[in-house]
Amino acid sequence: MNPLIFTTILMTVLLGTMIVMMSSHWLMIWIGFEMNLLAIIPILMKKYNPRTMEASTKYFLTQATASMLLMMAIIINLMHSGQWTITKVFNPTASIIMTSALAMKLGLTPFHFWVPEVTQGISLTSGLILLTWQKLAPMSILYQISPSINLNILLTMAVLSILVGGWGGLNQTQLRKIMAYSSIAHMGWMTAVLVYNPTLTMLNMLIYIMMTLTMFMLFIHSSSTTMLSLSHTWNKTPLTTTLILITLLSMGGLPPLSGFMPKWMIIQELTKNSSIILPTLMAIMALLNLYFYMRLTYSTSLTMFPSTNNMKMKWQFETKRITLLPPLIVMSSLLLPLTPMLSILD
Amino acid sequence: MMTYIVFILSVIFVVSFVGFSSKPSPIYGGLVLIVSGGVGCGIIVNFGGSFLGLMVFLIYLGGMLVVFGYTTAMATEQYPEVWVSNTTVMGVFLLGLLMEVMLVLYVLKSEEVGVVFKFSGVGDWAIYDTGDSGVFSEEIMGVAALYSYGAWVVIVTGWSLLVGVLVILEVTRGD
């Protein structure tokens, strides 16, 4: 793609999310979502094969439906309150419709079906933008309407997302689908605590984006999109093998690493609000996630995965230089002692 | 009938939406889009917004829909689908019509309708003049406000249109 046009379109994606995050008028928020959607379609379609076109079409259809539902919720809110500001949603029906629309945009269950298919059909870099940047805008709107969200609907969607994200990722060997299911599960964790303490949602979003950025960049660095291809990194760049191990365990939420911080704080906040069964269930279902991360680490770092002799040397073009990879790796594994700094997120 | 003109126009609006949502071929979808655009313009004009209604006719029907019609005419097949040619299309169209007819009967018969928002029968749809519109018409003041207080909206929509053109060129380039 012409670099000037590519820059313009990428900047429009950023501008769309910025408009969503900084507007106080519901119509501008809707405009920001649509601008974001419009501009990300050519980024998803960077390579022109039928796979990417099908993935972009699916993404466009689901997100456009979600925007329409959002517009309907905005209009019902307008009818009942007579004003367009975004402080509080004044009508339960509008609140439910808006929550469903934003859940469709995020990829929460029962609207999660597009996430693995779209993520699989696009290139790794586009998948990176899809799973990290595109989650910022809907989550910021959920944060802003969090006092008026119906708790039952949101918690149902959250728990089902954690279950689907863990269970659905179990049979996958394609790395992009694994990351998609991981994204569904993490979105579930984020929305579970949204009504109780939205600051923890933001913390989880921050740490999730760092870890997902790291994982995708490690995949781009080793040009691997399947588990088999990833298991050959030990003879090309053995250091990335160790880093993949550490980052994957951090994504699974294991204690001395950063990924444990959001899960710990979320479970603590939920138990402070006297719900015991829910965080127990969530923690148990996070084990499913941990299982397939560990399977990735087993085949990649912990063993020399069996392959025929002519596959032992991994053939790829020259190693890509990935900016910001070392700081990201450090941040996604070593941030746990900084947990008391959580208070600055208020 | 003139008091209920907005209600009648809204019913025709919904029926034409059903007409193109039941997916006949695009050229016939464009046909009912013309009808729905015209009827929508009528609804806006009845609320006092004559400028905006004529803008709908000019820009939407006369600009966008004409271009859509020409491109569809270039790309259409030899025997395009009508509503009665395919059983599925006819079935969906009749189902939509049936639901609209039931809704209209519900609104006409009952005193108060409380589906998502309450309105009491057909009476709430009638336009009446409160007589308090002041010296200038509200809708022209709204258009003026778009270009003064709403400058940011103009910038954003202008940028979206430019990026829309770039996006469409990129998507249809096809390597």
mmCIF file of N, CA and C in Angstrom, chain B residues 36-117:
data_model
loop_
_atom_site.group_PDB
_atom_site.id
_atom_site.type_symbol
_atom_site.label_atom_id
_atom_site.label_comp_id
_atom_site.label_asym_id
_atom_site.label_seq_id
_atom_site.Cartn_x
_atom_site.Cartn_y
_atom_site.Cartn_z
ATOM 1 N N SER B 36 -38.477 4.920 0.181
ATOM 2 C CA SER B 36 -38.296 5.205 1.607
ATOM 3 C C SER B 36 -37.636 6.546 1.809
ATOM 4 N N GLY B 37 -36.705 6.944 0.901
ATOM 5 C CA GLY B 37 -36.102 8.265 1.002
ATOM 6 C C GLY B 37 -37.126 9.362 0.834
ATOM 7 N N GLY B 38 -38.005 9.175 -0.147
ATOM 8 C CA GLY B 38 -39.035 10.184 -0.356
ATOM 9 C C GLY B 38 -39.969 10.296 0.829
ATOM 10 N N VAL B 39 -40.355 9.145 1.372
ATOM 11 C CA VAL B 39 -41.266 9.154 2.520
ATOM 12 C C VAL B 39 -40.584 9.745 3.744
ATOM 13 N N GLY B 40 -39.285 9.420 3.937
ATOM 14 C CA GLY B 40 -38.551 10.017 5.049
ATOM 15 C C GLY B 40 -38.477 11.518 4.924
ATOM 16 N N CYS B 41 -38.272 11.983 3.687
ATOM 17 C CA CYS B 41 -38.281 13.423 3.457
ATOM 18 C C CYS B 41 -39.622 14.000 3.845
ATOM 19 N N GLY B 42 -40.722 13.284 3.520
ATOM 20 C CA GLY B 42 -42.039 13.771 3.899
ATOM 21 C C GLY B 42 -42.204 13.888 5.399
ATOM 22 N N ILE B 43 -41.651 12.904 6.142
ATOM 23 C CA ILE B 43 -41.775 12.957 7.609
ATOM 24 C C ILE B 43 -41.039 14.181 8.144
ATOM 25 N N ILE B 44 -39.817 14.404 7.600
ATOM 26 C CA ILE B 44 -39.041 15.545 8.101
ATOM 27 C C ILE B 44 -39.740 16.854 7.777
ATOM 28 N N VAL B 45 -40.329 16.935 6.558
ATOM 29 C CA VAL B 45 -41.008 18.177 6.166
ATOM 30 C C VAL B 45 -42.199 18.427 7.059
ATOM 31 N N ASN B 46 -42.895 17.341 7.458
ATOM 32 C CA ASN B 46 -44.046 17.538 8.329
ATOM 33 C C ASN B 46 -43.667 18.057 9.702
ATOM 34 N N PHE B 47 -42.433 17.820 10.132
ATOM 35 C CA PHE B 47 -42.007 18.371 11.413
ATOM 36 C C PHE B 47 -41.495 19.790 11.269
ATOM 37 N N GLY B 48 -41.611 20.359 10.089
ATOM 38 C CA GLY B 48 -41.208 21.746 9.910
ATOM 39 C C GLY B 48 -39.841 21.914 9.310
ATOM 40 N N GLY B 49 -39.176 20.812 8.981
ATOM 41 C CA GLY B 49 -37.823 20.945 8.476
ATOM 42 C C GLY B 49 -37.795 20.867 6.976
ATOM 43 N N SER B 50 -38.274 21.897 6.309
ATOM 44 C CA SER B 50 -38.384 21.821 4.857
ATOM 45 C C SER B 50 -37.017 21.782 4.196
ATOM 46 N N PHE B 51 -36.058 22.521 4.751
ATOM 47 C CA PHE B 51 -34.710 22.555 4.177
ATOM 48 C C PHE B 51 -34.075 21.179 4.236
ATOM 49 N N LEU B 52 -34.145 20.525 5.380
ATOM 50 C CA LEU B 52 -33.484 19.235 5.535
ATOM 51 C C LEU B 52 -34.152 18.168 4.680
ATOM 52 N N GLY B 53 -35.495 18.253 4.552
ATOM 53 C CA GLY B 53 -36.180 17.268 3.729
ATOM 54 C C GLY B 53 -35.771 17.365 2.275
ATOM 55 N N LEU B 54 -35.699 18.606 1.792
ATOM 56 C CA LEU B 54 -35.285 18.767 0.392
ATOM 57 C C LEU B 54 -33.820 18.397 0.217
ATOM 58 N N MET B 55 -33.028 18.575 1.301
ATOM 59 C CA MET B 55 -31.640 18.138 1.242
ATOM 60 C C MET B 55 -31.571 16.635 1.068
ATOM 61 N N VAL B 56 -32.454 15.890 1.758
ATOM 62 C CA VAL B 56 -32.501 14.436 1.601
ATOM 63 C C VAL B 56 -32.750 14.097 0.151
ATOM 64 N N PHE B 57 -33.759 14.759 -0.456
ATOM 65 C CA PHE B 57 -34.065 14.478 -1.851
ATOM 66 C C PHE B 57 -32.871 14.751 -2.741
ATOM 67 N N LEU B 58 -32.258 15.900 -2.526
ATOM 68 C CA LEU B 58 -31.204 16.323 -3.439
ATOM 69 C C LEU B 58 -29.968 15.455 -3.298
ATOM 70 N N ILE B 59 -29.433 15.367 -2.089
ATOM 71 C CA ILE B 59 -28.148 14.700 -1.899
ATOM 72 C C ILE B 59 -28.317 13.181 -1.860
ATOM 73 N N TYR B 60 -29.253 12.713 -1.019
ATOM 74 C CA TYR B 60 -29.373 11.274 -0.852
ATOM 75 C C TYR B 60 -29.937 10.628 -2.109
ATOM 76 N N LEU B 61 -31.160 11.087 -2.513
ATOM 77 C CA LEU B 61 -31.762 10.446 -3.667
ATOM 78 C C LEU B 61 -31.080 10.881 -4.947
ATOM 79 N N GLY B 62 -30.879 12.172 -5.099
ATOM 80 C CA GLY B 62 -30.368 12.667 -6.361
ATOM 81 C C GLY B 62 -28.887 12.481 -6.558
ATOM 82 N N GLY B 63 -28.153 12.251 -5.486
ATOM 83 C CA GLY B 63 -26.715 12.074 -5.621
ATOM 84 C C GLY B 63 -26.321 10.627 -5.420
ATOM 85 N N MET B 64 -26.487 10.176 -4.171
ATOM 86 C CA MET B 64 -25.957 8.859 -3.838
ATOM 87 C C MET B 64 -26.742 7.751 -4.506
ATOM 88 N N LEU B 65 -28.079 7.867 -4.486
ATOM 89 C CA LEU B 65 -28.863 6.758 -5.011
ATOM 90 C C LEU B 65 -28.741 6.678 -6.522
ATOM 91 N N VAL B 66 -28.552 7.824 -7.197
ATOM 92 C CA VAL B 66 -28.383 7.793 -8.651
ATOM 93 C C VAL B 66 -27.092 7.076 -9.001
ATOM 94 N N VAL B 67 -26.012 7.393 -8.258
ATOM 95 C CA VAL B 67 -24.741 6.714 -8.507
ATOM 96 C C VAL B 67 -24.870 5.226 -8.228
ATOM 97 N N PHE B 68 -25.573 4.901 -7.120
ATOM 98 C CA PHE B 68 -25.789 3.493 -6.791
ATOM 99 C C PHE B 68 -26.564 2.803 -7.894
ATOM 100 N N GLY B 69 -27.602 3.485 -8.400
ATOM 101 C CA GLY B 69 -28.419 2.888 -9.456
ATOM 102 C C GLY B 69 -27.616 2.624 -10.711
ATOM 103 N N TYR B 70 -26.770 3.578 -11.085
ATOM 104 C CA TYR B 70 -25.976 3.384 -12.302
ATOM 105 C C TYR B 70 -24.987 2.246 -12.134
ATOM 106 N N THR B 71 -24.298 2.184 -10.977
ATOM 107 C CA THR B 71 -23.315 1.103 -10.802
ATOM 108 C C THR B 71 -24.007 -0.244 -10.728
ATOM 109 N N THR B 72 -25.190 -0.291 -10.092
ATOM 110 C CA THR B 72 -25.916 -1.565 -10.035
ATOM 111 C C THR B 72 -26.397 -1.974 -11.404
ATOM 112 N N ALA B 73 -26.809 -0.976 -12.214
ATOM 113 C CA ALA B 73 -27.264 -1.314 -13.559
ATOM 114 C C ALA B 73 -26.115 -1.871 -14.390
ATOM 115 N N MET B 74 -24.904 -1.409 -14.118
ATOM 116 C CA MET B 74 -23.763 -1.961 -14.852
ATOM 117 C C MET B 74 -23.446 -3.369 -14.417
ATOM 118 N N ALA B 75 -23.695 -3.676 -13.137
ATOM 119 C CA ALA B 75 -23.257 -4.965 -12.598
ATOM 120 C C ALA B 75 -24.386 -5.959 -12.439
ATOM 121 N N THR B 76 -25.568 -5.677 -12.966
ATOM 122 C CA THR B 76 -26.694 -6.555 -12.675
ATOM 123 C C THR B 76 -26.690 -7.779 -13.573
ATOM 124 N N GLU B 77 -27.451 -8.789 -13.144
ATOM 125 C CA GLU B 77 -27.491 -10.035 -13.913
ATOM 126 C C GLU B 77 -28.666 -10.000 -14.880
ATOM 127 N N GLN B 78 -28.807 -11.063 -15.665
ATOM 128 C CA GLN B 78 -29.779 -10.999 -16.742
ATOM 129 C C GLN B 78 -31.204 -11.041 -16.218
ATOM 130 N N TYR B 79 -31.456 -11.880 -15.220
ATOM 131 C CA TYR B 79 -32.809 -11.987 -14.664
ATOM 132 C C TYR B 79 -32.748 -11.667 -13.183
ATOM 133 N N PRO B 80 -32.845 -10.390 -12.827
ATOM 134 C CA PRO B 80 -32.694 -10.061 -11.405
ATOM 135 C C PRO B 80 -33.888 -10.550 -10.590
ATOM 136 N N GLU B 81 -33.629 -10.768 -9.292
ATOM 137 C CA GLU B 81 -34.663 -11.314 -8.418
ATOM 138 C C GLU B 81 -35.658 -10.262 -8.003
ATOM 139 N N VAL B 82 -36.913 -10.591 -8.121
ATOM 140 C CA VAL B 82 -37.973 -9.707 -7.654
ATOM 141 C C VAL B 82 -38.506 -10.317 -6.367
ATOM 142 N N TRP B 83 -39.467 -9.639 -5.743
ATOM 143 C CA TRP B 83 -40.007 -10.175 -4.509
ATOM 144 C C TRP B 83 -40.821 -11.433 -4.728
ATOM 145 N N VAL B 84 -41.389 -11.608 -5.936
ATOM 146 C CA VAL B 84 -42.252 -12.762 -6.147
ATOM 147 C C VAL B 84 -41.531 -13.883 -6.868
ATOM 148 N N SER B 85 -40.262 -13.684 -7.221
ATOM 149 C CA SER B 85 -39.616 -14.716 -8.029
ATOM 150 C C SER B 85 -39.069 -15.833 -7.157
ATOM 151 N N ASN B 86 -38.661 -15.506 -5.958
ATOM 152 C CA ASN B 86 -38.006 -16.488 -5.104
ATOM 153 C C ASN B 86 -38.885 -16.693 -3.885
ATOM 154 N N THR B 87 -39.110 -17.956 -3.509
ATOM 155 C CA THR B 87 -40.031 -18.215 -2.393
ATOM 156 C C THR B 87 -39.534 -17.616 -1.093
ATOM 157 N N THR B 88 -38.193 -17.705 -0.898
ATOM 158 C CA THR B 88 -37.650 -17.190 0.356
ATOM 159 C C THR B 88 -37.876 -15.692 0.473
ATOM 160 N N VAL B 89 -37.577 -14.997 -0.607
ATOM 161 C CA VAL B 89 -37.712 -13.535 -0.571
ATOM 162 C C VAL B 89 -39.162 -13.162 -0.327
ATOM 163 N N MET B 90 -40.060 -13.862 -1.033
ATOM 164 C CA MET B 90 -41.476 -13.516 -0.856
ATOM 165 C C MET B 90 -41.915 -13.831 0.565
ATOM 166 N N GLY B 91 -41.414 -14.972 1.099
ATOM 167 C CA GLY B 91 -41.800 -15.344 2.452
ATOM 168 C C GLY B 91 -41.364 -14.322 3.476
ATOM 169 N N VAL B 92 -40.105 -13.863 3.345
ATOM 170 C CA VAL B 92 -39.608 -12.881 4.316
ATOM 171 C C VAL B 92 -40.363 -11.572 4.182
ATOM 172 N N PHE B 93 -40.644 -11.193 2.937
ATOM 173 C CA PHE B 93 -41.359 -9.927 2.722
ATOM 174 C C PHE B 93 -42.750 -9.991 3.329
ATOM 175 N N LEU B 94 -43.429 -11.132 3.105
ATOM 176 C CA LEU B 94 -44.779 -11.251 3.655
ATOM 177 C C LEU B 94 -44.742 -11.302 5.173
ATOM 178 N N LEU B 95 -43.715 -11.944 5.721
ATOM 179 C CA LEU B 95 -43.601 -11.998 7.184
ATOM 180 C C LEU B 95 -43.417 -10.605 7.753
ATOM 181 N N GLY B 96 -42.523 -9.817 7.125
ATOM 182 C CA GLY B 96 -42.324 -8.450 7.591
ATOM 183 C C GLY B 96 -43.584 -7.622 7.482
ATOM 184 N N LEU B 97 -44.292 -7.795 6.361
ATOM 185 C CA LEU B 97 -45.552 -7.067 6.172
ATOM 186 C C LEU B 97 -46.559 -7.446 7.230
ATOM 187 N N LEU B 98 -46.613 -8.747 7.533
ATOM 188 C CA LEU B 98 -47.570 -9.224 8.527
ATOM 189 C C LEU B 98 -47.276 -8.622 9.890
ATOM 190 N N MET B 99 -45.985 -8.588 10.253
ATOM 191 C CA MET B 99 -45.645 -8.038 11.558
ATOM 192 C C MET B 99 -45.972 -6.562 11.622
ATOM 193 N N GLU B 100 -45.749 -5.855 10.513
ATOM 194 C CA GLU B 100 -46.051 -4.419 10.522
ATOM 195 C C GLU B 100 -47.551 -4.196 10.628
ATOM 196 N N VAL B 101 -48.317 -5.018 9.909
ATOM 197 C CA VAL B 101 -49.783 -4.872 9.963
ATOM 198 C C VAL B 101 -50.286 -5.139 11.380
ATOM 199 N N MET B 102 -49.707 -6.169 12.025
ATOM 200 C CA MET B 102 -50.150 -6.462 13.398
ATOM 201 C C MET B 102 -49.799 -5.320 14.336
ATOM 202 N N LEU B 103 -48.606 -4.735 14.129
ATOM 203 C CA LEU B 103 -48.216 -3.611 14.981
ATOM 204 C C LEU B 103 -49.144 -2.426 14.779
ATOM 205 N N VAL B 104 -49.484 -2.165 13.500
ATOM 206 C CA VAL B 104 -50.361 -1.025 13.214
ATOM 207 C C VAL B 104 -51.728 -1.243 13.842
ATOM 208 N N LEU B 105 -52.257 -2.478 13.740
ATOM 209 C CA LEU B 105 -53.553 -2.740 14.355
ATOM 210 C C LEU B 105 -53.485 -2.576 15.863
ATOM 211 N N TYR B 106 -52.356 -3.024 16.464
ATOM 212 C CA TYR B 106 -52.182 -2.886 17.903
ATOM 213 C C TYR B 106 -52.196 -1.417 18.298
ATOM 214 N N VAL B 107 -51.485 -0.593 17.497
ATOM 215 C CA VAL B 107 -51.441 0.834 17.826
ATOM 216 C C VAL B 107 -52.802 1.467 17.659
ATOM 217 N N LEU B 108 -53.528 1.050 16.588
ATOM 218 C CA LEU B 108 -54.808 1.701 16.325
ATOM 219 C C LEU B 108 -55.867 1.316 17.334
ATOM 220 N N LYS B 109 -55.805 0.032 17.801
ATOM 221 C CA LYS B 109 -56.888 -0.424 18.639
ATOM 222 C C LYS B 109 -56.704 -0.016 20.091
ATOM 223 N N SER B 110 -55.473 -0.140 20.592
ATOM 224 C CA SER B 110 -55.351 -0.001 22.042
ATOM 225 C C SER B 110 -55.138 1.440 22.436
ATOM 226 N N GLU B 111 -55.442 1.717 23.682
ATOM 227 C CA GLU B 111 -55.352 3.077 24.182
ATOM 228 C C GLU B 111 -53.905 3.512 24.349
ATOM 229 N N GLU B 112 -53.126 2.635 24.976
ATOM 230 C CA GLU B 112 -51.753 3.026 25.254
ATOM 231 C C GLU B 112 -50.823 1.899 24.830
ATOM 232 N N VAL B 113 -49.782 2.253 24.132
ATOM 233 C CA VAL B 113 -48.811 1.247 23.694
ATOM 234 C C VAL B 113 -47.541 1.438 24.501
ATOM 235 N N GLY B 114 -47.106 0.343 25.115
ATOM 236 C CA GLY B 114 -45.924 0.535 25.967
ATOM 237 C C GLY B 114 -44.812 -0.429 25.634
ATOM 238 N N VAL B 115 -44.396 -0.489 24.372
ATOM 239 C CA VAL B 115 -43.413 -1.523 23.990
ATOM 240 C C VAL B 115 -42.050 -1.182 24.572
ATOM 241 N N VAL B 116 -41.390 -0.169 24.017
ATOM 242 C CA VAL B 116 -40.144 0.253 24.647
ATOM 243 C C VAL B 116 -40.376 1.603 25.302
ATOM 244 N N PHE B 117 -41.156 2.413 24.621
ATOM 245 C CA PHE B 117 -41.506 3.689 25.220
ATOM 246 C C PHE B 117 -43.005 3.838 25.083
#
